[in-house]
């Protein structure tokens, strides 16, 4: 049996991930593939508990390395319980964020050296990489304008300064240039319909190639 494909969606705050994930989900299903939709940090019972800590821990400062290792701890459990078994069974996996987010937030945002992230990436993923990553890219001010309108209580990452968010965006864009075979930038500042046209283009180019 063919293995499933692993697709991830990335983007900064207000890039429109929550609107576009159900859209990508429907694109994958329309090609007749079985699909598991999941997210990081999270996706397992343990991972969701770690997510709660990672996003909302408020008693003092969490050390950057602790944050990095908790992200990878949640990821290992997710791979072990959900992602790897699904892919092995021929099920496609659509994941809201994965390790590109770690390079962007813990690497770019927090300033942790990429070589240290790579050590954990190799250990935890043992070579597994997404087959396709859609980066919903939006200038920081536009993203902030959108999240501001939602009026929700913000988490530890959303509370970061604009310069942190600029560094996150730069890291994502840098990875898009370096891994252009896998990471596809979608201009998410456009209207929803225009974003979806670009998503369909990238998705079809990928899916036509693998099925
Ligand atoms: P989200 O579900 O709204 O995307 O929130 C998850 C937050 O976690 C988001 O602000 C980015 C952050 N994050 C990291 O900092 N590193 C990671 O590796 C992942 C997966 C997420």
XYZ file of N, CA, C and O and ligand atoms in Angstrom:
865
model
N 0.846 -1.208 0.000
C 0.000 0.000 0.000
C 0.882 1.260 0.000
O 1.909 1.298 0.682
N 0.453 2.285 -0.761
C 1.212 3.541 -0.765
C 1.052 4.240 0.581
O -0.029 4.224 1.170
N 2.130 4.877 1.020
C 2.040 5.668 2.246
C 1.188 6.912 2.000
O 1.099 7.395 0.866
N 0.634 7.452 3.083
C -0.098 8.704 2.958
C 0.868 9.864 2.766
O 2.074 9.718 2.968
N 0.356 10.985 2.381
C 1.180 12.194 2.219
C 0.985 13.100 3.436
O -0.113 13.150 4.022
N 2.043 13.820 3.732
C 2.063 14.665 4.934
C 2.094 16.130 4.497
O 3.069 16.599 3.914
N 0.991 16.827 4.768
C 0.860 18.231 4.339
C 0.742 19.117 5.580
O -0.014 18.817 6.499
N 1.506 20.200 5.586
C 1.431 21.117 6.728
C 1.056 22.522 6.255
O 1.318 22.903 5.113
N 0.430 23.245 7.177
C 0.049 24.641 6.896
C 0.738 25.511 7.943
O 0.684 25.207 9.139
N 1.363 26.562 7.473
C 2.086 27.461 8.369
C 1.664 28.906 8.115
O 1.091 29.209 7.061
N 2.022 29.753 9.060
C 1.742 31.179 8.883
C 1.730 31.897 10.218
O 1.549 31.265 11.262
N 1.938 33.192 10.173
C 1.927 33.993 11.399
C 0.497 34.263 11.864
O -0.471 33.790 11.250
N 0.384 35.027 12.914
C -0.942 35.376 13.437
C -1.750 36.114 12.364
O -1.226 36.989 11.685
N -3.018 35.749 12.249
C -3.906 36.454 11.335
C -3.683 36.140 9.868
O -4.185 36.834 8.984
N -2.961 35.059 9.583
C -2.694 34.695 8.181
C -3.884 33.979 7.546
O -3.951 33.836 6.328
N -4.816 33.516 8.388
C -6.027 32.874 7.854
C -5.970 31.355 7.866
O -6.724 30.702 7.141
N -5.122 30.773 8.700
C -5.021 29.305 8.745
C -6.364 28.659 9.062
O -6.746 27.686 8.435
N -7.061 29.190 10.059
C -8.299 28.503 10.458
C -9.363 28.551 9.370
O -10.192 27.654 9.270
N -9.316 29.569 8.509
C -10.256 29.602 7.370
C -9.815 28.616 6.300
O -10.644 27.940 5.679
N -8.512 28.525 6.061
C -8.028 27.750 4.909
C -7.865 26.262 5.191
O -7.899 25.459 4.254
N -7.732 25.871 6.446
C -7.530 24.446 6.726
C -8.742 23.602 6.279
O -8.567 22.607 5.584
N -9.968 23.997 6.610
C -11.111 23.213 6.120
C -11.167 23.176 4.583
O -11.605 22.181 3.987
N -10.678 24.237 3.952
C -10.661 24.280 2.488
C -9.671 23.244 1.942
O -9.992 22.484 1.018
N -8.481 23.199 2.520
C -7.478 22.219 2.059
C -7.966 20.803 2.365
O -7.788 19.879 1.565
N -8.612 20.666 3.511
C -9.162 19.362 3.908
C -10.107 18.842 2.819
O -10.004 17.701 2.373
N -10.953 19.731 2.356
C -11.936 19.331 1.349
C -11.254 19.031 -0.002
O -11.653 18.115 -0.713
N -10.179 19.761 -0.299
C -9.434 19.477 -1.540
C -8.845 18.065 -1.508
O -8.881 17.332 -2.497
N -8.293 17.699 -0.361
C -7.665 16.376 -0.238
C -8.734 15.291 -0.320
O -8.597 14.302 -1.048
N -9.818 15.485 0.406
C -10.886 14.478 0.415
C -11.510 14.324 -0.971
O -11.908 13.232 -1.360
N -11.579 15.440 -1.718
C -12.222 15.366 -3.037
C -11.425 14.484 -3.993
O -11.951 14.034 -5.001
N -10.171 14.230 -3.675
C -9.378 13.302 -4.501
C -9.487 11.864 -3.985
O -8.761 10.977 -4.442
N -10.353 11.665 -2.998
C -10.631 10.304 -2.529
C -9.655 9.774 -1.491
O -9.665 8.582 -1.192
N -8.841 10.648 -0.921
C -7.879 10.171 0.078
C -8.494 10.174 1.465
O -9.250 11.075 1.817
N -8.111 9.146 2.253
C -8.468 9.182 3.676
C -7.576 10.226 4.319
O -6.407 10.371 3.934
N -8.119 10.924 5.315
C -7.382 12.074 5.852
C -7.515 12.181 7.365
O -8.596 11.999 7.925
N -6.387 12.500 7.980
C -6.351 12.833 9.411
C -5.964 14.303 9.521
O -4.908 14.704 9.009
N -6.815 15.095 10.159
C -6.482 16.515 10.346
C -6.054 16.710 11.798
O -6.712 16.220 12.720
N -4.948 17.398 11.994
C -4.428 17.526 13.343
C -3.671 18.844 13.498
O -3.657 19.650 12.561
N -3.071 19.062 14.675
C -2.405 20.353 14.864
C -1.225 20.231 15.825
O -1.134 19.283 16.605
N -0.362 21.243 15.779
C 0.763 21.332 16.718
C 0.859 22.747 17.281
O 0.564 23.701 16.556
N 1.338 22.915 18.526
C 1.526 21.800 19.440
C 0.166 21.202 19.798
O -0.811 21.931 19.904
N 0.131 19.889 19.972
C -1.128 19.215 20.307
C -1.301 17.936 19.522
O -0.336 17.267 19.187
N -2.548 17.601 19.239
C -2.837 16.438 18.394
C -2.939 15.115 19.134
O -3.380 14.118 18.561
N -2.501 15.089 20.402
C -2.672 13.905 21.260
C -3.102 14.442 22.618
O -2.986 15.650 22.885
N -3.522 13.528 23.497
C -3.944 13.990 24.828
C -2.770 14.667 25.547
O -2.892 15.769 26.086
N -1.616 13.995 25.489
C -0.435 14.569 26.144
C -0.024 15.876 25.454
O 0.294 16.871 26.108
N -0.049 15.856 24.125
C 0.346 17.044 23.359
C -0.557 18.236 23.642
O -0.095 19.383 23.697
N -1.839 17.971 23.837
C -2.768 19.077 24.123
C -2.496 19.667 25.506
O -2.636 20.871 25.720
N -2.063 18.798 26.440
C -1.703 19.320 27.775
C -0.440 20.168 27.679
O -0.321 21.217 28.304
N 0.509 19.701 26.854
C 1.735 20.488 26.660
C 1.397 21.802 25.959
O 1.979 22.846 26.249
N 0.457 21.754 25.032
C 0.026 22.984 24.332
C -0.480 24.025 25.329
O -0.152 25.202 25.244
N -1.296 23.544 26.254
C -1.860 24.447 27.262
C -0.720 25.146 28.019
O -0.751 26.363 28.224
N 0.291 24.373 28.391
C 1.436 24.955 29.114
C 2.188 25.922 28.192
O 2.512 27.047 28.570
N 2.456 25.469 26.976
C 3.260 26.281 26.051
C 2.581 27.617 25.724
O 3.246 28.645 25.599
N 1.263 27.577 25.572
C 0.575 28.804 25.151
C 0.203 29.696 26.331
O 0.156 30.921 26.171
N -0.041 29.070 27.478
C -0.643 29.875 28.556
C 0.119 29.915 29.861
O -0.357 30.532 30.815
N 1.279 29.271 29.945
C 2.029 29.290 31.206
C 2.326 30.740 31.595
O 2.895 31.496 30.809
N 1.921 31.117 32.802
C 2.073 32.535 33.156
C 2.871 32.757 34.430
O 3.145 33.894 34.790
N 3.208 31.659 35.128
C 3.922 31.822 36.402
C 5.418 31.974 36.146
O 6.160 31.010 36.146
N 5.854 33.174 35.852
C 7.279 33.407 35.602
C 7.639 33.114 34.165
O 6.805 32.671 33.379
N 8.911 33.342 33.848
C 9.339 33.189 32.452
C 9.706 31.738 32.156
O 10.375 31.099 32.947
N 9.233 31.258 31.012
C 9.665 29.936 30.564
C 10.966 30.121 29.797
O 11.036 30.939 28.871
N 11.977 29.362 30.180
C 13.267 29.441 29.493
C 13.099 29.024 28.022
O 12.322 28.119 27.712
N 13.784 29.705 27.106
C 13.602 29.436 25.676
C 13.890 27.974 25.319
O 13.197 27.366 24.494
N 14.937 27.403 25.932
C 15.263 25.998 25.638
C 14.157 25.063 26.134
O 13.865 24.044 25.512
N 13.561 25.415 27.270
C 12.450 24.600 27.790
C 11.308 24.621 26.780
O 10.723 23.578 26.451
N 11.014 25.818 26.287
C 9.940 25.961 25.286
C 10.236 25.087 24.058
O 9.374 24.365 23.566
N 11.490 25.166 23.614
C 11.886 24.382 22.429
C 11.709 22.886 22.684
O 11.134 22.167 21.856
N 12.163 22.440 23.845
C 12.106 21.000 24.115
C 10.678 20.522 24.332
O 10.334 19.405 23.944
N 9.837 21.367 24.916
C 8.422 20.978 25.078
C 7.737 20.866 23.717
O 6.897 19.996 23.501
N 8.108 21.764 22.798
C 7.541 21.670 21.437
C 7.904 20.315 20.826
O 7.063 19.639 20.233
N 9.164 19.935 20.969
C 9.585 18.657 20.383
C 9.059 17.448 21.161
O 8.851 16.385 20.569
N 8.834 17.616 22.466
C 8.246 16.517 23.240
C 6.822 16.253 22.729
O 6.429 15.104 22.483
N 6.068 17.336 22.563
C 4.702 17.196 22.034
C 4.740 16.579 20.636
O 3.917 15.734 20.274
N 5.745 16.996 19.854
C 5.875 16.510 18.462
C 6.186 15.020 18.419
O 5.635 14.279 17.609
N 7.075 14.579 19.315
C 7.436 13.149 19.317
C 6.203 12.307 19.608
O 5.944 11.301 18.951
N 5.418 12.730 20.604
C 4.220 11.984 20.963
C 3.219 11.968 19.799
O 2.576 10.962 19.528
N 3.156 13.091 19.120
C 2.236 13.237 17.987
C 2.642 12.302 16.838
O 1.806 11.633 16.230
N 3.954 12.269 16.582
C 4.450 11.378 15.524
C 4.180 9.926 15.904
O 3.721 9.126 15.084
N 4.454 9.598 17.152
C 4.338 8.228 17.643
C 2.891 7.745 17.630
O 2.588 6.643 17.190
N 1.978 8.609 18.102
C 0.592 8.169 18.276
C -0.266 8.366 17.033
O -1.180 7.603 16.790
N 0.005 9.449 16.288
C -0.942 9.850 15.238
C -0.318 9.864 13.842
O -0.779 9.161 12.929
N 0.737 10.657 13.658
C 1.199 10.947 12.295
C 1.798 9.715 11.627
O 1.374 9.327 10.523
N 2.753 9.077 12.272
C 3.412 7.931 11.632
C 2.436 6.784 11.370
O 2.398 6.261 10.244
N 1.605 6.379 12.366
C 0.657 5.296 12.066
C -0.281 5.641 10.907
O -0.575 4.778 10.073
N -0.724 6.891 10.844
C -1.634 7.276 9.750
C -0.921 7.146 8.406
O -1.434 6.508 7.474
N 0.263 7.723 8.294
C 0.986 7.690 7.010
C 1.263 6.240 6.596
O 1.115 5.879 5.426
N 1.649 5.420 7.569
C 1.935 3.999 7.277
C 0.687 3.288 6.747
O 0.783 2.373 5.944
N -0.478 3.708 7.245
C -1.741 3.070 6.834
C -2.298 3.686 5.552
O -3.424 3.386 5.153
N -1.543 4.570 4.917
C -1.990 5.155 3.655
C -2.899 6.356 3.825
O -3.479 6.856 2.857
N -3.037 6.806 5.066
C -3.904 7.964 5.339
C -3.082 9.245 5.173
O -1.941 9.322 5.632
N -3.638 10.240 4.522
C -2.966 11.539 4.402
C -3.135 12.290 5.729
O -4.149 12.115 6.420
N -2.135 13.103 6.029
C -2.185 13.881 7.269
C -2.071 15.361 6.918
O -1.156 15.769 6.192
N -3.025 16.140 7.423
C -2.987 17.596 7.261
C -2.758 18.187 8.640
O -3.599 18.037 9.535
N -1.617 18.823 8.822
C -1.251 19.305 10.160
C -1.119 20.828 10.189
O -0.401 21.416 9.378
N -1.848 21.429 11.133
C -1.780 22.869 11.372
C -0.481 23.117 12.144
O -0.418 22.866 13.340
N 0.553 23.524 11.417
C 1.914 23.778 11.915
C 2.701 22.492 12.176
O 2.150 21.480 12.587
N 4.007 22.615 11.970
C 4.951 21.528 12.295
C 6.314 22.189 12.530
O 6.376 23.340 12.983
N 7.387 21.521 12.166
C 8.720 21.992 12.591
C 9.154 23.309 11.943
O 9.992 24.023 12.501
N 8.585 23.669 10.799
C 8.916 24.992 10.240
C 8.542 26.081 11.245
O 9.214 27.117 11.314
N 7.466 25.822 12.021
C 7.065 26.800 13.047
C 8.121 26.893 14.138
O 8.341 27.971 14.702
N 8.776 25.793 14.433
C 9.819 25.832 15.473
C 11.006 26.668 14.994
O 11.562 27.472 15.746
N 11.392 26.484 13.725
C 12.482 27.312 13.192
C 12.078 28.794 13.181
O 12.906 29.675 13.422
N 10.793 29.039 12.888
C 10.347 30.433 12.808
C 10.217 31.077 14.198
O 10.747 32.167 14.426
N 9.541 30.390 15.118
C 9.245 31.004 16.431
C 10.401 30.849 17.423
O 10.830 31.828 18.025
N 10.870 29.585 17.604
C 11.954 29.401 18.583
C 13.300 29.808 17.974
O 14.165 30.341 18.655
N 13.453 29.569 16.669
C 14.689 29.967 15.996
C 14.700 31.467 15.721
O 15.460 32.222 16.320
N 13.839 31.912 14.817
C 13.798 33.333 14.447
C 13.364 34.217 15.602
O 14.063 35.146 15.994
N 12.213 33.912 16.182
C 11.635 34.760 17.221
C 12.471 34.787 18.491
O 12.865 35.852 18.972
N 12.743 33.627 19.038
C 13.492 33.565 20.318
C 15.001 33.671 20.112
O 15.742 33.894 21.068
N 15.465 33.362 18.905
C 16.906 33.491 18.638
C 17.719 32.245 18.938
O 18.945 32.310 19.066
N 17.069 31.087 19.055
C 17.818 29.843 19.286
C 18.506 29.441 17.974
O 17.885 29.482 16.902
N 19.755 29.054 18.095
C 20.529 28.709 16.910
C 19.912 27.520 16.154
O 19.562 26.506 16.761
N 19.829 27.661 14.822
C 19.194 26.616 14.006
C 19.900 25.271 14.168
O 19.259 24.216 14.107
N 21.203 25.308 14.405
C 21.932 24.038 14.511
C 21.440 23.228 15.716
O 21.446 22.001 15.694
N 20.973 23.927 16.760
C 20.466 23.209 17.933
C 19.074 22.650 17.653
O 18.710 21.580 18.134
N 18.296 23.386 16.881
C 16.963 22.878 16.512
C 17.118 21.632 15.632
O 16.387 20.653 15.779
N 18.124 21.688 14.758
C 18.363 20.550 13.855
C 18.653 19.253 14.614
O 18.233 18.177 14.197
N 19.359 19.381 15.730
C 19.684 18.185 16.526
C 18.391 17.508 16.985
O 18.206 16.294 16.848
N 17.477 18.322 17.518
C 16.201 17.774 17.993
C 15.344 17.275 16.831
O 14.684 16.244 16.922
N 15.383 18.017 15.742
C 14.607 17.612 14.563
C 15.047 16.217 14.091
O 14.213 15.341 13.841
N 16.363 16.010 13.998
C 16.867 14.707 13.539
C 16.475 13.604 14.513
O 16.054 12.518 14.115
N 16.624 13.901 15.789
C 16.319 12.911 16.819
C 14.834 12.523 16.765
O 14.466 11.351 16.712
N 13.982 13.531 16.770
C 12.538 13.306 16.888
C 11.925 12.788 15.580
O 11.074 11.903 15.582
N 12.364 13.321 14.453
C 11.685 13.000 13.189
C 12.363 11.891 12.395
O 11.759 11.321 11.500
N 13.598 11.617 12.720
C 14.326 10.557 12.017
C 14.137 10.638 10.507
O 13.824 9.660 9.843
N 14.284 11.845 10.010
C 14.251 12.045 8.562
C 12.891 12.389 7.996
O 12.785 12.797 6.840
N 11.831 12.211 8.786
C 10.495 12.530 8.249
C 10.336 14.037 8.048
O 10.626 14.828 8.944
N 9.886 14.428 6.855
C 9.607 15.832 6.537
C 8.236 15.905 5.878
O 7.799 14.940 5.262
N 7.567 17.040 5.993
C 6.314 17.174 5.239
C 6.578 17.015 3.736
O 7.660 17.343 3.258
N 5.576 16.502 3.021
C 5.700 16.401 1.560
C 5.372 17.732 0.913
O 5.876 18.053 -0.160
N 4.483 18.479 1.553
C 4.087 19.797 1.043
C 3.756 20.698 2.229
O 3.082 20.269 3.168
N 4.260 21.924 2.171
C 3.946 22.913 3.207
C 3.409 24.162 2.525
O 4.050 24.700 1.618
N 2.229 24.580 2.949
C 1.662 25.827 2.418
C 1.898 26.910 3.459
O 1.406 26.808 4.595
N 2.684 27.905 3.083
C 2.946 29.024 3.996
C 2.001 30.169 3.648
O 2.102 30.766 2.568
N 1.071 30.444 4.551
C 0.170 31.594 4.352
C 0.914 32.812 4.886
O 1.071 32.974 6.100
N 1.388 33.619 3.971
C 2.273 34.727 4.341
C 1.535 36.055 4.301
O 0.923 36.398 3.285
N 1.612 36.773 5.399
C 0.929 38.074 5.462
C 1.852 39.057 6.200
O 2.513 38.674 7.173
N 1.940 40.310 5.743
C 2.721 41.285 6.501
C 2.200 41.379 7.938
O 0.989 41.269 8.170
N 3.117 41.602 8.866
C 2.766 41.565 10.290
C 1.610 42.517 10.622
O 0.668 42.138 11.330
N 1.650 43.741 10.081
C 0.599 44.718 10.452
C -0.778 44.244 10.000
O -1.776 44.439 10.705
N -0.835 43.627 8.831
C -2.140 43.145 8.343
C -2.633 42.003 9.232
O -3.795 41.965 9.644
N -1.730 41.091 9.569
C -2.091 39.977 10.459
C -2.584 40.483 11.806
O -3.595 40.024 12.338
N -1.872 41.484 12.333
C -2.259 42.032 13.637
C -3.621 42.707 13.576
O -4.428 42.591 14.499
N -3.871 43.384 12.474
C -5.178 44.031 12.286
C -6.292 42.998 12.323
O -7.347 43.220 12.920
N -6.036 41.829 11.726
C -7.084 40.796 11.699
C -7.282 40.179 13.083
O -8.419 39.982 13.509
N -6.191 39.864 13.782
C -6.355 39.212 15.098
C -6.950 40.200 16.095
O -7.728 39.808 16.958
N -6.593 41.472 15.950
C -7.141 42.489 16.844
C -8.658 42.520 16.768
O -9.335 42.697 17.781
N -9.192 42.296 15.569
C -10.649 42.369 15.381
C -11.375 41.197 16.025
O -12.552 41.253 16.302
N -10.635 40.063 16.241
C -11.296 38.881 16.809
C -11.627 39.074 18.291
O -12.507 38.424 18.813
N -10.844 39.917 18.949
C -11.121 40.232 20.357
C -10.936 39.073 21.321
O -11.516 39.076 22.404
N -10.112 38.046 20.942
C -9.899 36.931 21.868
C -8.739 37.261 22.813
O -7.914 38.109 22.517
N -8.689 36.542 23.939
C -7.556 36.714 24.860
C -6.326 36.123 24.166
O -6.378 35.032 23.620
N -5.213 36.883 24.172
C -4.065 36.407 23.407
C -3.151 35.503 24.242
O -3.085 35.615 25.458
N -2.464 34.559 23.537
C -1.585 33.616 24.230
C -0.153 34.158 24.287
O 0.125 35.279 23.840
N 0.771 33.348 24.823
C 2.157 33.792 25.033
C 2.829 34.237 23.731
O 3.700 35.093 23.737
N 2.456 33.626 22.625
C 3.100 33.982 21.361
C 2.433 35.212 20.740
O 3.104 36.094 20.222
N 1.116 35.241 20.825
C 0.400 36.401 20.268
C 0.765 37.685 21.008
O 0.697 38.777 20.451
N 1.162 37.535 22.297
C 1.506 38.726 23.090
C 2.875 39.314 22.738
O 3.229 40.389 23.213
N 3.639 38.599 21.931
C 4.992 39.084 21.600
C 4.949 40.403 20.824
O 3.970 40.708 20.148
N 6.069 41.123 20.908
C 6.184 42.418 20.226
C 6.216 42.229 18.705
O 6.522 41.141 18.208
N 5.989 43.349 18.014
C 6.004 43.322 16.545
C 7.350 42.809 16.017
O 7.385 42.037 15.062
N 8.458 43.189 16.676
C 9.762 42.767 16.132
C 9.912 41.250 16.191
O 10.486 40.641 15.282
N 9.352 40.596 17.209
C 9.359 39.127 17.290
C 8.603 38.564 16.072
O 9.069 37.655 15.390
N 7.454 39.147 15.794
C 6.623 38.649 14.695
C 7.294 38.877 13.336
O 7.146 38.079 12.411
N 8.035 39.983 13.245
C 8.784 40.246 11.996
C 9.872 39.175 11.814
O 10.106 38.701 10.711
N 10.524 38.811 12.922
C 11.567 37.785 12.844
C 10.969 36.431 12.470
O 11.561 35.661 11.712
N 9.795 36.148 13.012
C 9.104 34.893 12.671
C 8.819 34.865 11.173
O 9.104 33.890 10.478
N 8.291 35.979 10.684
C 7.945 36.026 9.255
C 9.200 35.860 8.390
O 9.202 35.115 7.412
N 10.264 36.575 8.752
C 11.523 36.474 7.989
C 12.045 35.050 7.961
O 12.529 34.572 6.940
N 11.941 34.364 9.096
C 12.427 32.975 9.147
C 11.600 32.077 8.242
O 12.148 31.214 7.550
N 10.299 32.276 8.265
C 9.446 31.488 7.366
C 9.847 31.742 5.905
O 9.954 30.811 5.103
N 10.035 33.016 5.572
C 10.355 33.347 4.174
C 11.727 32.786 3.789
O 11.917 32.291 2.669
N 12.642 32.838 4.726
C 13.971 32.286 4.479
C 13.875 30.781 4.214
O 14.495 30.257 3.284
N 13.069 30.089 5.001
C 12.924 28.636 4.786
C 12.231 28.359 3.459
O 12.520 27.363 2.797
N 11.309 29.226 3.071
C 10.621 29.040 1.782
C 11.628 29.101 0.638
O 11.537 28.338 -0.320
N 12.602 30.015 0.763
C 13.633 30.112 -0.287
C 14.537 28.885 -0.254
O 14.878 28.327 -1.285
N 14.874 28.428 0.948
C 15.817 27.300 1.047
C 15.187 25.968 0.686
O 15.851 25.076 0.182
N 13.910 25.808 0.988
C 13.241 24.519 0.736
C 12.096 24.732 -0.254
O 10.959 24.339 -0.008
N 12.426 25.377 -1.367
C 11.386 25.781 -2.316
C 10.687 24.584 -2.973
O 9.571 24.712 -3.464
N 11.319 23.419 -2.960
C 10.670 22.227 -3.534
C 9.477 21.808 -2.673
O 8.550 21.171 -3.155
N 9.517 22.131 -1.395
C 8.490 21.655 -0.460
C 7.591 22.766 0.075
O 6.379 22.576 0.217
N 8.168 23.930 0.361
C 7.372 25.002 0.989
C 6.905 25.986 -0.078
O 7.718 26.550 -0.816
N 5.608 26.185 -0.167
C 5.027 27.077 -1.183
C 4.407 28.289 -0.487
O 3.532 28.140 0.379
N 4.886 29.460 -0.877
C 4.365 30.686 -0.279
C 3.067 31.094 -0.959
O 2.982 31.141 -2.188
N 2.075 31.377 -0.133
C 0.791 31.877 -0.642
C 0.638 33.285 -0.080
O 0.735 33.471 1.140
N 0.363 34.243 -0.946
C 0.162 35.617 -0.474
C -1.206 35.692 0.207
O -2.246 35.734 -0.463
N -1.177 35.703 1.534
C -2.423 35.641 2.297
C -2.961 37.024 2.658
O -3.924 37.140 3.412
N -2.344 38.059 2.087
C -2.892 39.410 2.286
C -4.064 39.635 1.319
O -4.847 40.570 1.489
N -4.175 38.750 0.335
C -5.248 38.906 -0.657
C -6.597 38.507 -0.045
O -6.658 37.959 1.048
N -7.668 38.703 -0.821
C -8.999 38.286 -0.385
C -9.051 36.750 -0.330
O -8.297 36.081 -1.043
N -9.954 36.233 0.499
C -10.048 34.774 0.707
C -10.121 34.008 -0.621
O -9.421 33.008 -0.810
N -10.931 34.480 -1.569
C -11.095 33.760 -2.850
C -9.772 33.661 -3.597
O -9.446 32.622 -4.172
N -9.026 34.769 -3.598
C -7.755 34.793 -4.325
C -6.739 33.866 -3.647
O -5.962 33.175 -4.317
N -6.769 33.838 -2.326
C -5.878 32.940 -1.582
C -6.217 31.496 -1.966
O -5.327 30.666 -2.213
N -7.513 31.215 -2.051
C -7.916 29.832 -2.344
C -7.544 29.416 -3.767
O -7.198 28.263 -4.007
N -7.556 30.365 -4.680
C -7.129 30.037 -6.056
C -5.669 29.603 -6.036
O -5.282 28.611 -6.654
N -4.838 30.312 -5.289
C -3.407 29.971 -5.184
C -3.218 28.617 -4.478
O -2.376 27.819 -4.860
N -4.046 28.368 -3.451
C -3.933 27.093 -2.733
C -4.263 25.940 -3.690
O -3.552 24.930 -3.732
N -5.319 26.116 -4.474
C -5.704 25.065 -5.425
C -4.567 24.819 -6.417
O -4.217 23.667 -6.709
N -3.957 25.899 -6.911
C -2.833 25.756 -7.858
C -1.710 24.919 -7.265
O -1.238 23.969 -7.876
N -1.303 25.286 -6.055
C -0.180 24.576 -5.424
C -0.572 23.153 -5.066
O 0.215 22.226 -5.233
N -1.791 22.998 -4.571
C -2.215 21.655 -4.185
C -2.295 20.746 -5.410
O -1.814 19.609 -5.390
N -2.885 21.244 -6.475
C -3.016 20.404 -7.676
C -1.652 20.048 -8.255
O -1.433 18.919 -8.691
N -0.735 21.023 -8.268
C 0.606 20.742 -8.803
C 1.243 19.610 -7.998
O 1.877 18.705 -8.555
N 1.033 19.641 -6.681
C 1.583 18.589 -5.823
C 0.856 17.256 -6.064
O 1.475 16.230 -6.326
N -0.462 17.301 -5.967
C -1.248 16.049 -5.996
C -1.152 15.365 -7.369
O -1.110 14.144 -7.451
N -1.089 16.149 -8.448
C -0.971 15.551 -9.785
C 0.333 14.778 -9.913
O 0.432 13.807 -10.668
N 1.310 15.225 -9.183
C 2.635 14.627 -9.238
C 2.757 13.334 -8.445
O 3.595 12.494 -8.737
N 1.942 13.232 -7.395
C 2.119 12.088 -6.480
C 1.039 11.022 -6.640
O 1.163 9.955 -6.050
N -0.031 11.321 -7.380
C -1.087 10.293 -7.491
C -1.281 9.848 -8.941
O -0.810 10.466 -9.851
P -1.993 28.376 16.680
O -2.658 27.075 16.885
O -2.901 29.518 16.803
O -1.176 28.416 15.481
O -1.032 28.597 17.964
C 0.081 27.860 18.210
C 1.184 28.778 18.640
O 2.342 27.996 18.934
C 1.578 29.784 17.564
O 1.680 31.058 18.138
C 2.951 29.347 17.140
C 3.456 28.549 18.304
N 4.370 27.471 17.912
C 5.714 27.603 18.182
O 6.142 28.606 18.745
N 6.568 26.608 17.808
C 6.122 25.447 17.222
O 6.929 24.561 16.909
C 4.713 25.326 16.957
C 4.199 24.087 16.292
C 3.882 26.364 17.309
